[in-house]
Coordinates of C-alpha atoms in Angstrom, one line a residue:
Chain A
X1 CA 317.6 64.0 165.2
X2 CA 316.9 67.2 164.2
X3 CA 320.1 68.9 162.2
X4 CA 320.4 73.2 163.1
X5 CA 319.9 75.6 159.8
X6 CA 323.9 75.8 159.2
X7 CA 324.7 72.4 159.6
X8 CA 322.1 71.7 156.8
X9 CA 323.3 75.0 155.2
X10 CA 326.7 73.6 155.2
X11 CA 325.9 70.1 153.7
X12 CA 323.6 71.3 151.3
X13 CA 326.1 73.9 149.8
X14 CA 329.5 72.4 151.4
X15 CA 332.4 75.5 150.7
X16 CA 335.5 74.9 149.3
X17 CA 335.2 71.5 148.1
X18 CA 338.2 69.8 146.5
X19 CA 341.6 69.4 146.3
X20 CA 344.5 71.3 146.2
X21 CA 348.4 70.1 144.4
X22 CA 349.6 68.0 147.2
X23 CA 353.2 68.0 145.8
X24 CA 353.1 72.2 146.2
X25 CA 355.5 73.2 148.9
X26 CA 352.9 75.9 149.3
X27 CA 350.3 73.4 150.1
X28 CA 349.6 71.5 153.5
X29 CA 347.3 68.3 153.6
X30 CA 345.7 67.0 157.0
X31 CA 344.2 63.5 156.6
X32 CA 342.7 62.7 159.8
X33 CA 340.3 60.0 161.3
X34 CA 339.5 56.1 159.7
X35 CA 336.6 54.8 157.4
X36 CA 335.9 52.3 160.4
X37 CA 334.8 55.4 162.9
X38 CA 332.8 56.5 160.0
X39 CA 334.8 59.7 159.9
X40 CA 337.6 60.7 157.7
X41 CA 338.4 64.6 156.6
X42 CA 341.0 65.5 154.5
X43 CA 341.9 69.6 154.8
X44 CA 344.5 71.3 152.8
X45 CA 345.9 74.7 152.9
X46 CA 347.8 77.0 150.6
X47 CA 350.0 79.5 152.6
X48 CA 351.4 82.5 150.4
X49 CA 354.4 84.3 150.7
X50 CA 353.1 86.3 153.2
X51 CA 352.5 83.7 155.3
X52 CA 348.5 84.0 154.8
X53 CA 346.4 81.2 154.1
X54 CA 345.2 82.4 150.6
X55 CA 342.9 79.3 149.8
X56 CA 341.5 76.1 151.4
X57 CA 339.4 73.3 150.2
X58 CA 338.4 69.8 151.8
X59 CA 336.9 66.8 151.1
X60 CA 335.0 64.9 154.1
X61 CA 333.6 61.3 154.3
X62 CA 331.2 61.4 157.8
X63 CA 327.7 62.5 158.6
X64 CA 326.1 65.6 158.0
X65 CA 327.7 67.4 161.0
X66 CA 331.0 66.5 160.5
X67 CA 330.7 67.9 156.5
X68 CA 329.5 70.8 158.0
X69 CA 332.4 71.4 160.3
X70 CA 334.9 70.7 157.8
X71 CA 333.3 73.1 155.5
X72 CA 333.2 75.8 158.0
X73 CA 336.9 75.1 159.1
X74 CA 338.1 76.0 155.5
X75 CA 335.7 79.4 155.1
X76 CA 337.7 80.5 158.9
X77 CA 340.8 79.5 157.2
X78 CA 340.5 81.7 154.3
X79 CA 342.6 84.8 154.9
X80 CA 344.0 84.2 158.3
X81 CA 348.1 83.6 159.2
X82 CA 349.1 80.1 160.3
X83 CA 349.1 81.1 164.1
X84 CA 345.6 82.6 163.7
X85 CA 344.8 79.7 162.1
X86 CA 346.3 77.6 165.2
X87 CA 343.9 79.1 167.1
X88 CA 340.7 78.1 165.9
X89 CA 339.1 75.8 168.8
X90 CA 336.4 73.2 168.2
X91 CA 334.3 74.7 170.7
X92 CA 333.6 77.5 168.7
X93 CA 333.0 75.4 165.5
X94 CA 330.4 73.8 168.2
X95 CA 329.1 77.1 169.1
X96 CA 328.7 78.4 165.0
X97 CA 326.8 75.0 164.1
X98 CA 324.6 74.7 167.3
X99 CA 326.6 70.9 167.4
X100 CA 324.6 68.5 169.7
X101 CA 326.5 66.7 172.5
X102 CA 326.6 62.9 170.3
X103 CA 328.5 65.1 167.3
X104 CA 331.1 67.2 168.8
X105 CA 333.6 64.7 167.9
X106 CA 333.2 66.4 164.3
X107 CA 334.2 69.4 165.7
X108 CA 337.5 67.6 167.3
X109 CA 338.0 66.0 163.8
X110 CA 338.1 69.4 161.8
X111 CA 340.6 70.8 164.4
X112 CA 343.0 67.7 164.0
X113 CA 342.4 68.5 160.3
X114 CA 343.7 72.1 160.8
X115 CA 346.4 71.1 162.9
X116 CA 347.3 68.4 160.9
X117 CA 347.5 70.7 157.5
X118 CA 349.1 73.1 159.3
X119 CA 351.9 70.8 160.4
X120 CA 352.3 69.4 156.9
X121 CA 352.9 72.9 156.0
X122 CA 355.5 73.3 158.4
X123 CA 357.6 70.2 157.5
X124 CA 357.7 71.4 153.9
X125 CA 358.9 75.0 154.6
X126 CA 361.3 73.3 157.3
X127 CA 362.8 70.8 154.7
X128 CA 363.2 73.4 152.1
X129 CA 365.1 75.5 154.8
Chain B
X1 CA 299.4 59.8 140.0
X2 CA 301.3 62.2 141.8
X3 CA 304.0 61.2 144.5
X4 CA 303.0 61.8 148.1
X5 CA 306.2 62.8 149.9
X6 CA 307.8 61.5 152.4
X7 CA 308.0 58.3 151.3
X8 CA 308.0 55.6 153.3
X9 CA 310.1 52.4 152.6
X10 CA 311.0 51.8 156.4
X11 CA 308.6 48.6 156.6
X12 CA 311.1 46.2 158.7
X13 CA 310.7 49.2 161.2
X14 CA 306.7 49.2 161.5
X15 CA 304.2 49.5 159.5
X16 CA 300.8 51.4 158.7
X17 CA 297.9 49.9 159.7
X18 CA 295.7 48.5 157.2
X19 CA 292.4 50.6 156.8
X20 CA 290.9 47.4 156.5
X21 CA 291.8 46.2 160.2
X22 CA 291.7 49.7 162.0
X23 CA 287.9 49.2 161.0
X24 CA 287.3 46.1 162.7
X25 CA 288.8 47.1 165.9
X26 CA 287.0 50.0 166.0
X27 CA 283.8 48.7 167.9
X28 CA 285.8 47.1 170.4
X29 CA 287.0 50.3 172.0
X30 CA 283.6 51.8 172.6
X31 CA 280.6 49.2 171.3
X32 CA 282.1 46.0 172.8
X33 CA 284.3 47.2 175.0
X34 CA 284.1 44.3 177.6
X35 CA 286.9 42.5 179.7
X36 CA 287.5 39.2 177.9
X37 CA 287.5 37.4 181.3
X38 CA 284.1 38.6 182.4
X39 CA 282.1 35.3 182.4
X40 CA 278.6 36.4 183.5
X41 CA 277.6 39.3 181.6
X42 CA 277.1 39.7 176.9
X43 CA 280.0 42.1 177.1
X44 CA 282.5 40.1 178.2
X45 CA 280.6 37.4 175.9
X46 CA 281.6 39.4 173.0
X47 CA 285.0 40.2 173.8
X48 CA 285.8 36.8 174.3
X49 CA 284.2 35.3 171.6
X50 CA 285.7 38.5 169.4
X51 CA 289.2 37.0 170.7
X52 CA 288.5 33.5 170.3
X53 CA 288.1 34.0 166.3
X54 CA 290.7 36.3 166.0
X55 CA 293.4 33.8 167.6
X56 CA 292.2 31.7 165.3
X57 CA 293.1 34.0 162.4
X58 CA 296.5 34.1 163.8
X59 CA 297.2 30.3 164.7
X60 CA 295.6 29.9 160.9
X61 CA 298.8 32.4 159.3
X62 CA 301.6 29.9 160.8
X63 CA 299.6 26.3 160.6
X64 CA 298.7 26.4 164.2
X65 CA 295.2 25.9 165.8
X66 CA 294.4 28.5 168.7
X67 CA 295.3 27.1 171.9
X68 CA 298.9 27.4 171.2
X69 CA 298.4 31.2 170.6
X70 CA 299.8 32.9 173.6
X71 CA 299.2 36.7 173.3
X72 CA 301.5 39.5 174.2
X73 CA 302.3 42.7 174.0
X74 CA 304.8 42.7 171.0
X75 CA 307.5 40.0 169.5
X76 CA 309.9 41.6 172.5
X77 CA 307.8 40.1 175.2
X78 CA 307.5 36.9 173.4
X79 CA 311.0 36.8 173.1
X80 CA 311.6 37.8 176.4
X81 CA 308.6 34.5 177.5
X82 CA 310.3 31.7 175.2
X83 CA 313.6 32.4 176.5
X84 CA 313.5 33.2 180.4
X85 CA 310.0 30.8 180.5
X86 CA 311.8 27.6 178.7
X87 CA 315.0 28.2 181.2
X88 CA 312.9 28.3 184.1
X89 CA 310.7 25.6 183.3
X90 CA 313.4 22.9 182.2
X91 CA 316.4 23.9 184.7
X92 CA 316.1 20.8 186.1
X93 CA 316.5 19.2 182.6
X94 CA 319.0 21.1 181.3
X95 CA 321.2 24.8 181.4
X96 CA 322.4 25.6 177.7
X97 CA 321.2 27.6 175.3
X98 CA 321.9 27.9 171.8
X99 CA 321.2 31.0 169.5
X100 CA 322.9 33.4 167.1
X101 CA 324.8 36.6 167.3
X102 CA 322.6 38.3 164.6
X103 CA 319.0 37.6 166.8
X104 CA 317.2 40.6 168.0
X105 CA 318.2 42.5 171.2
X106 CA 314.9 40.9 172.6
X107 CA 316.5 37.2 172.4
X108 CA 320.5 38.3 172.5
X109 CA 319.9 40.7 176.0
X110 CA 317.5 37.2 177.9
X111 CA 320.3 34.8 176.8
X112 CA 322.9 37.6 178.2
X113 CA 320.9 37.8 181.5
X114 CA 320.6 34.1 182.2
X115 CA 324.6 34.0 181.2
X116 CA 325.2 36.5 184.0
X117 CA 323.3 34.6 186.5
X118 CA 325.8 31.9 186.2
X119 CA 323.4 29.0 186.0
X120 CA 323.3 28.6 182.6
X121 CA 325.6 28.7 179.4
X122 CA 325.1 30.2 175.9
X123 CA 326.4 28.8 172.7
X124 CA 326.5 31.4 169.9
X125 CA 326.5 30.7 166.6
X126 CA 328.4 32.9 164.5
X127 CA 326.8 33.3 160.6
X128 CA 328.5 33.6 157.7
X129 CA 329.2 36.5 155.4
X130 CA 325.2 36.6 154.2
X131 CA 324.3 36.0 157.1
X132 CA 323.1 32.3 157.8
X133 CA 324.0 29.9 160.5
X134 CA 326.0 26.9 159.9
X135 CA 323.5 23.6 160.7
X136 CA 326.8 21.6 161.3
X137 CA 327.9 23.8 164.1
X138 CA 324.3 24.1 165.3
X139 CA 324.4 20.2 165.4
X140 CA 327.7 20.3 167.3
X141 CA 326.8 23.0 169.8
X142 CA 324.0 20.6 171.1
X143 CA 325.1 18.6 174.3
X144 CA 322.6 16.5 176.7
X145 CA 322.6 19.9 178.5
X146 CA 320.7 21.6 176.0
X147 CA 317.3 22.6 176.5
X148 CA 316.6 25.7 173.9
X149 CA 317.8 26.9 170.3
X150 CA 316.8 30.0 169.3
X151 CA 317.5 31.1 166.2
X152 CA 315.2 33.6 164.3
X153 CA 313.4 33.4 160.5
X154 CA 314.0 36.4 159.2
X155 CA 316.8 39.2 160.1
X156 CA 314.8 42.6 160.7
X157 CA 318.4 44.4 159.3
X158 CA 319.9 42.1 156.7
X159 CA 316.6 40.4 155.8
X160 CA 318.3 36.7 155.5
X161 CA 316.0 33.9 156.3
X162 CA 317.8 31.2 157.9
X163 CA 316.8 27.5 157.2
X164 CA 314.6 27.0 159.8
X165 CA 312.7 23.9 158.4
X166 CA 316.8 22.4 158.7
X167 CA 316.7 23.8 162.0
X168 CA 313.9 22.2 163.2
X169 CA 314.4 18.7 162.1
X170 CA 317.8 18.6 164.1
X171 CA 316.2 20.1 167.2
X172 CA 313.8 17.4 167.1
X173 CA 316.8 14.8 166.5
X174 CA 318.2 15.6 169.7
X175 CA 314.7 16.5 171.7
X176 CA 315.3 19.8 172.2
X177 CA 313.0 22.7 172.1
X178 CA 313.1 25.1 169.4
X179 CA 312.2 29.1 169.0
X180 CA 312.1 30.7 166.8
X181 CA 311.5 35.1 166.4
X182 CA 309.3 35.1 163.4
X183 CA 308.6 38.5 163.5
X184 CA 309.6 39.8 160.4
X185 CA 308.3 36.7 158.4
X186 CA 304.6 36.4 159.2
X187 CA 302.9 37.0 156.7
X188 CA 305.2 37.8 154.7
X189 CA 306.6 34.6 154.1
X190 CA 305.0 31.1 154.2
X191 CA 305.3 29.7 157.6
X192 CA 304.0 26.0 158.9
X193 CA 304.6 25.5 162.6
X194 CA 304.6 21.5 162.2
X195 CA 306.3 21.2 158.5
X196 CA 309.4 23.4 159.7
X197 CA 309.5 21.8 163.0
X198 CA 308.7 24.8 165.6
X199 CA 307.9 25.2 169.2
X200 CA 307.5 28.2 170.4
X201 CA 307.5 30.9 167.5
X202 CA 307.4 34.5 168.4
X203 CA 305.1 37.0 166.3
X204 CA 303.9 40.7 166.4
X205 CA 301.4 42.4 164.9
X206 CA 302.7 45.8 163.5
X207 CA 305.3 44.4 160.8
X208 CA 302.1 43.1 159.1
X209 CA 300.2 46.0 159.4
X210 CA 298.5 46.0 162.3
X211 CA 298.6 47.6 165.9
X212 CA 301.7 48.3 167.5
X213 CA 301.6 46.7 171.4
X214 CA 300.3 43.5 170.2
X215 CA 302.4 39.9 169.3
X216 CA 301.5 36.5 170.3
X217 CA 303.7 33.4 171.3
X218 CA 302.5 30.0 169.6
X219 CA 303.4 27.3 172.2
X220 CA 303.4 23.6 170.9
X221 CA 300.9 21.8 172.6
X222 CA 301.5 18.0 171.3
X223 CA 304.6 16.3 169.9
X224 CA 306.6 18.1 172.0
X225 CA 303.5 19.7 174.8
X226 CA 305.7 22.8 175.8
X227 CA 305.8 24.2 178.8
X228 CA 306.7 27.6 180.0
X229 CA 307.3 29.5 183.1
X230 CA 305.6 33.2 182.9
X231 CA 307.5 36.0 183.6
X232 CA 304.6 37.7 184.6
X233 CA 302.2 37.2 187.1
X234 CA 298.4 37.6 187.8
X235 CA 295.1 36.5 187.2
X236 CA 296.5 33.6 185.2
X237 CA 295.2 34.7 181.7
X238 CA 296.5 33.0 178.7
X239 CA 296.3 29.6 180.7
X240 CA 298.4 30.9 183.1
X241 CA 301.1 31.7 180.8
X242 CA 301.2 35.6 180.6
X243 CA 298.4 37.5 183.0
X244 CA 296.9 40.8 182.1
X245 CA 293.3 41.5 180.9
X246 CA 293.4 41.2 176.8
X247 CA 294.5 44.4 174.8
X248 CA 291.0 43.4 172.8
X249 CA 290.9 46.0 169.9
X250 CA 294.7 44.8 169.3
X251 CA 293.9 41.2 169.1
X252 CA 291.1 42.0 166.8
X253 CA 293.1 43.6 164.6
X254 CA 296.0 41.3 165.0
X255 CA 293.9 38.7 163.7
X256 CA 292.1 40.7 160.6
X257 CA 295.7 41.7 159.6
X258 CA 297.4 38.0 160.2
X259 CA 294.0 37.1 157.7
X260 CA 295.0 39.6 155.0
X261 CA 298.2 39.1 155.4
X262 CA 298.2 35.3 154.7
X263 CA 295.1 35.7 151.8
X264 CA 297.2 38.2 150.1
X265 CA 300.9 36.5 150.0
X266 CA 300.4 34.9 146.9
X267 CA 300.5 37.9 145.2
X268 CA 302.5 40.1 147.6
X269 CA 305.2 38.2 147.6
X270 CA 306.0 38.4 144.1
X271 CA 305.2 42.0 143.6
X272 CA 307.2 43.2 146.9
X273 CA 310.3 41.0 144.8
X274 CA 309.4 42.8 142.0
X275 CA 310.3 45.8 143.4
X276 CA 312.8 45.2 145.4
X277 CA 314.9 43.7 142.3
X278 CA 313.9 47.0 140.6
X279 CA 315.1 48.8 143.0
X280 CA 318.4 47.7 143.5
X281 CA 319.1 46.8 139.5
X282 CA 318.4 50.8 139.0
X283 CA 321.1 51.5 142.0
X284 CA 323.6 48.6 140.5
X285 CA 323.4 50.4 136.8
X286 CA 324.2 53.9 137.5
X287 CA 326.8 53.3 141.3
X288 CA 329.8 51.2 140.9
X289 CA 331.0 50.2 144.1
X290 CA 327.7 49.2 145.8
X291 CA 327.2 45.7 148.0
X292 CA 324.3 44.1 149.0
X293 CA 324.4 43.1 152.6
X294 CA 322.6 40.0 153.5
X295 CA 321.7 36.9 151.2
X296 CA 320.9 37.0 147.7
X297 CA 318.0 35.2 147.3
X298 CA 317.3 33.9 150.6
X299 CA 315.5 36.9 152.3
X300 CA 312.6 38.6 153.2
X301 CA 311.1 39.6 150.2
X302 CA 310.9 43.4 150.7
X303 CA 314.1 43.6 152.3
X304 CA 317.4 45.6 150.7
X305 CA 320.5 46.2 152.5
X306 CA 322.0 48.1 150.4
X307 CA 326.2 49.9 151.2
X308 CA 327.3 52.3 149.2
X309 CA 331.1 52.2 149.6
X310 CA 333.2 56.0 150.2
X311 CA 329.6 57.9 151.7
X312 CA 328.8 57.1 155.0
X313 CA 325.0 56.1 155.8
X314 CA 324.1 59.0 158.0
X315 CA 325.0 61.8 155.5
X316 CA 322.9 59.9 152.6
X317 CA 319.8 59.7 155.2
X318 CA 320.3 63.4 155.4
X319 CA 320.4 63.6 151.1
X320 CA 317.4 62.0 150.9
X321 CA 315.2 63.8 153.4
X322 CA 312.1 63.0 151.3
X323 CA 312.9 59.1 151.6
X324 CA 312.4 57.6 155.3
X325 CA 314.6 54.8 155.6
X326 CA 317.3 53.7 158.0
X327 CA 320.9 52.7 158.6
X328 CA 323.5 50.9 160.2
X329 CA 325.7 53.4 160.6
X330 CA 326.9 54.4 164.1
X331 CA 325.7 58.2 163.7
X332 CA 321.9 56.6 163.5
X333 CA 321.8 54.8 166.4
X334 CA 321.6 55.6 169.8
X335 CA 324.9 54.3 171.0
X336 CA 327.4 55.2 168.3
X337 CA 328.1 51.6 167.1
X338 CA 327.7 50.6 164.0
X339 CA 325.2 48.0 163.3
X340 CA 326.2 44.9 165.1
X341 CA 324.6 42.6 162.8
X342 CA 326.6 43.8 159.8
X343 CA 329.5 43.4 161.8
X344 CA 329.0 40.0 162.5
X345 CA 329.0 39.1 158.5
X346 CA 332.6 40.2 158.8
X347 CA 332.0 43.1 157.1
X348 CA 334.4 46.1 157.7
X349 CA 333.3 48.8 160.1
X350 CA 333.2 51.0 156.8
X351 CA 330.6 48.8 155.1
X352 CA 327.9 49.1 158.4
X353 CA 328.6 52.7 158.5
X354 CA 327.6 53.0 154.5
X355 CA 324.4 51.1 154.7
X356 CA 321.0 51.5 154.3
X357 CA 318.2 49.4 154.4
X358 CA 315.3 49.8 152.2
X359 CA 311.7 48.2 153.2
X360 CA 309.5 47.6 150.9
X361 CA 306.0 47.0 151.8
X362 CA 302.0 46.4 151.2
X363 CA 301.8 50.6 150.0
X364 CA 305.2 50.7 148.4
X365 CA 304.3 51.8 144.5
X366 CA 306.6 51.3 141.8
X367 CA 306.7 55.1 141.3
X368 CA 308.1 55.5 144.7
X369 CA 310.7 52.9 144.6
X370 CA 311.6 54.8 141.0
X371 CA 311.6 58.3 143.1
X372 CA 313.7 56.7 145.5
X373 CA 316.8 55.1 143.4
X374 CA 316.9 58.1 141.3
X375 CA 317.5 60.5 144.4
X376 CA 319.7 58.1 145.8
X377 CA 322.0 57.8 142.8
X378 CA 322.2 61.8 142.8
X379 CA 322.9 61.7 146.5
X380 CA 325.4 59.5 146.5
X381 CA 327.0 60.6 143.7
X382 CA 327.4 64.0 145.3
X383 CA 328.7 62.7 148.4
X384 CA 331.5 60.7 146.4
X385 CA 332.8 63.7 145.3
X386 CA 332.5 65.0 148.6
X387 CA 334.8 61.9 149.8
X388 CA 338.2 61.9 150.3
X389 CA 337.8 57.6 150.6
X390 CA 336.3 57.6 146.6
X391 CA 339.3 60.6 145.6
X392 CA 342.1 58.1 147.1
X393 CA 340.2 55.1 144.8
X394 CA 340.2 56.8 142.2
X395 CA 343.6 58.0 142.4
X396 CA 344.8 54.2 142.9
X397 CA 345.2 53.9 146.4
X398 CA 344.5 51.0 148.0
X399 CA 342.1 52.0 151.6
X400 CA 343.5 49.0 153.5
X401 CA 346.9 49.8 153.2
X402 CA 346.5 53.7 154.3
X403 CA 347.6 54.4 157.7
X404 CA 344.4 56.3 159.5
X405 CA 344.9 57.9 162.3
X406 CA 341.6 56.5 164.1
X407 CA 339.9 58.8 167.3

């Protein structure tokens, strides 16, 4: 199977790779998928004051593709609000890394991911409240 | 010496042909090009004596003599022969089958098919976590019904050789024919059709480095004579066994590379071992967390299965782009499961989708095997610290107890 330029871009040089302070009411963490699908992508977020996501790193166990999405979720991130954030579709993750039909399920993965960070985010701000 | 890149170490796959062999089959596609069956003229002569010594080549590498030689077009067409022609042949003696859930697709999908036509019942034998058969439940699974076992020498993933000489001596116990798919152990490993006890044993050329689209069937013809009904019809070549006009070149070079293969073993052997033990000793010292997947000690001698826990397969394939190998993981193969061999060791679903299995062969060179664990260890190292699985580890946390939330 032949892999397009970004995915390989993407693995090659992953972005934003690492963890953030899980304990940091500014922080979100999505864990999603399971070691037996072969898939598992952890995506955290750190939301200012401002409500702007001002950093986001990951860490992805899963073929090339889906380190590739997961890197490219978290440059997208970088800057926008929550609800911009919300927005971000796997089809156009698909569309950025040329994803073949057999690995658009990465592309579903980093979305849960988002979502998932997002939500964690939420909860915080909503206990703290 | 410089390194010639890619490398190949895919040899349970295919393999090159041997200069050696591509030279005698040469003539045969242009000189002697003749129809084997053609009685009355010197170029079928030619052909047909060309074949005659080459089966004998090939019945010489398993202790056979070369009227049992049945050729074919590849192991999956002997497979498909020994399994659908025994079944048709002894239906009147007999409707179960035994073989094992780690065979080939080309013994597993016959067995499936005569299952589904309702005349005839399957046992299969489950192995245990390195892969062999137990001989007790073997024994067990045999009833007066039983009319095949086929269980196969070596496994083409995991490499484990299963005790076929064992295997043998109960089929004969209870009279019941036995196959087996050799086709990742001749010549490689020492086979004797009459010390271990086989009946129909089921060979192809290109794991030993000769063509692809050639294999052979040995058929026992005394102490059990076995018969067979063909699944393909014709001009009743092969004593009627399996029609066609004779792929001549192939056989030819079947036979050179069944001779080289079975001259050279002595020393192959050893030196593929060699390797192999280099090869995973270098991975062992410098990765924790690394399992091999398939027996110890009794396995094909090139043969590493090698899975490297918190990366998954199809992301280290990509690492080491130089390096053609292959793996069990889901995102490899054509119908996103993982490898259901490694499954059936009652391995997780995580372990198949971090494998990769090396194969060492007749070209490998200790400076490629050297090449190869060195870029591994990089690769995987990057990809641990890529993986959320190895950051959990590290940070204490037991995987099994983490609730995924599985797609």
């Amino acid at each position: 199977m032949a892999y397009s330029k970004k995915v390989i871009d993407h693995y090659e040089n992953p972005r934003n790779v690492g963890s953030l302070d899980k304990g940091d009411t500014h922080v979100g963490t999505g864990i999603v998928g399971a070691p037996e699908c072969g898939d598992v992508m952890k995506l955290q977020i750190k939301v200012n004051d401002k409500g702007l996501i001002e950093d986001a790193k990951f860490k992805t166990f899963g073929c090339g593709s889906a380190i590739a999405s997961s890197s490219l979720a978290t440059e997208w991130l970088k800057g926008k609000t929550v609800n911009e954030a919300l927005a971000i579709k796997n089809t156009q993750i698909v569309e950025e890394l040329a994803l073949p039909p057999v690995k658009i399920h990465c592309s579903v993965l980093a979305e849960d991911a988002i979502k998932a960070a997002i939500k964690d985010y939420q909860n915080k701000q909503d206990n703290k409240a | 010496m410089t390194l010639k890149l890619p490398i190949y170490l895919d040899n349970n796959a295919t393999t090159a042909v041997d200069p050696r062999v591509l030279e005698k089959m040469i003539p045969f596609f242009t000189e002697h090009f003749g129809n084997a069956a053609s009685r009355n003229h010197p170029f079928g002569w030619s052909a047909e004596e060309a074949v005659e010594k080459a089966r004998g080549q090939i019945a010489a590498a398993i202790g056979a003599v070369s009227k049992e030689i049945v050729i074919t077009s590849g192991a999956t067409e002997s497979n498909n022969l020994a399994v659908l022609g025994v079944a048709e042949m002894y239906k009147e003696k007999g409707n179960h089958i035994i073989t094992c859930v780690t065979e080939h697709k080309a013994v597993l999908d016959p067995c499936k098919h005569l299952e589904e036509t309702g005349h005839y019942n399957v046992t299969w034998l489950e192995v245990d976590a390195e892969g062999m058969i137990s001989l007790e439940a073997l024994e067990k699974a045999i009833t007066d019904k039983t009319i095949l076992i086929s269980i196969m020498h070596g496994n083409n993933e995991i490499g484990t050789l299963q005790p076929i000489e064992k295997i043998g001596q109960i089929a004969k116990k209870h009279g019941v024919i036995f196959h087996t798919d050799a086709t990742q152990t001749v010549g490689r490993v020492a086979i004797d059709v009459e010390k271990m006890g086989i009946d129909l044993l089921s060979m192809s050329a290109h794991k030993i480095y000769g063509p692809k689209g050639i294999g052979a069937l040995y058929v026992r013809r005394k102490s059990p004579r076995v018969k067979l009904s063909p699944i393909q019809f014709g001009g009743g070549h092969e004593r009627g066994m399996r029609s066609g006009t004779l792929n001549v070149p192939g056989i030819v070079g079947f036979g050179e590379a069944c001779e080289i293969a079975a001259r050279d073993m002595a020393t192959e052997i050893p030196r593929q071992l060699a390797l192999r033990d280099r090869l995973y000793k270098k991975l062992a010292a410098h990765l924790e967390d690394i399992y091999l997947n398939g027996h110890p000690t009794e396995r094909l001698p090139g043969n590493l299965n090698v899975s490297f826990a918190y990366v998954e397969g199809e992301s280290l394939l990509m690492g080491i782009k130089d390096i053609a190998v292959s793996s069990g993981s889901a995102c490899t193969s054509a119908s996103l499961e993982p490898s259901y061999v490694l499954k059936a060791l009652g391995a997780s679903d995580e372990i198949a989708h971090s494998s990769i299995r090396f194969g060492i062969g007749r070209f490998t060179t200790e400076e490629e095997v050297d090449f190869t664990a060195e870029r591994v260890i990089k690769e995987v190292n990057r990809l641990r610290e890529l993986s959320p699985l190895y950051e959990m580890v590290k940070e204490g946390i037991d995987l099994k107890t983490v609730q995924w939330t599985g797609h």
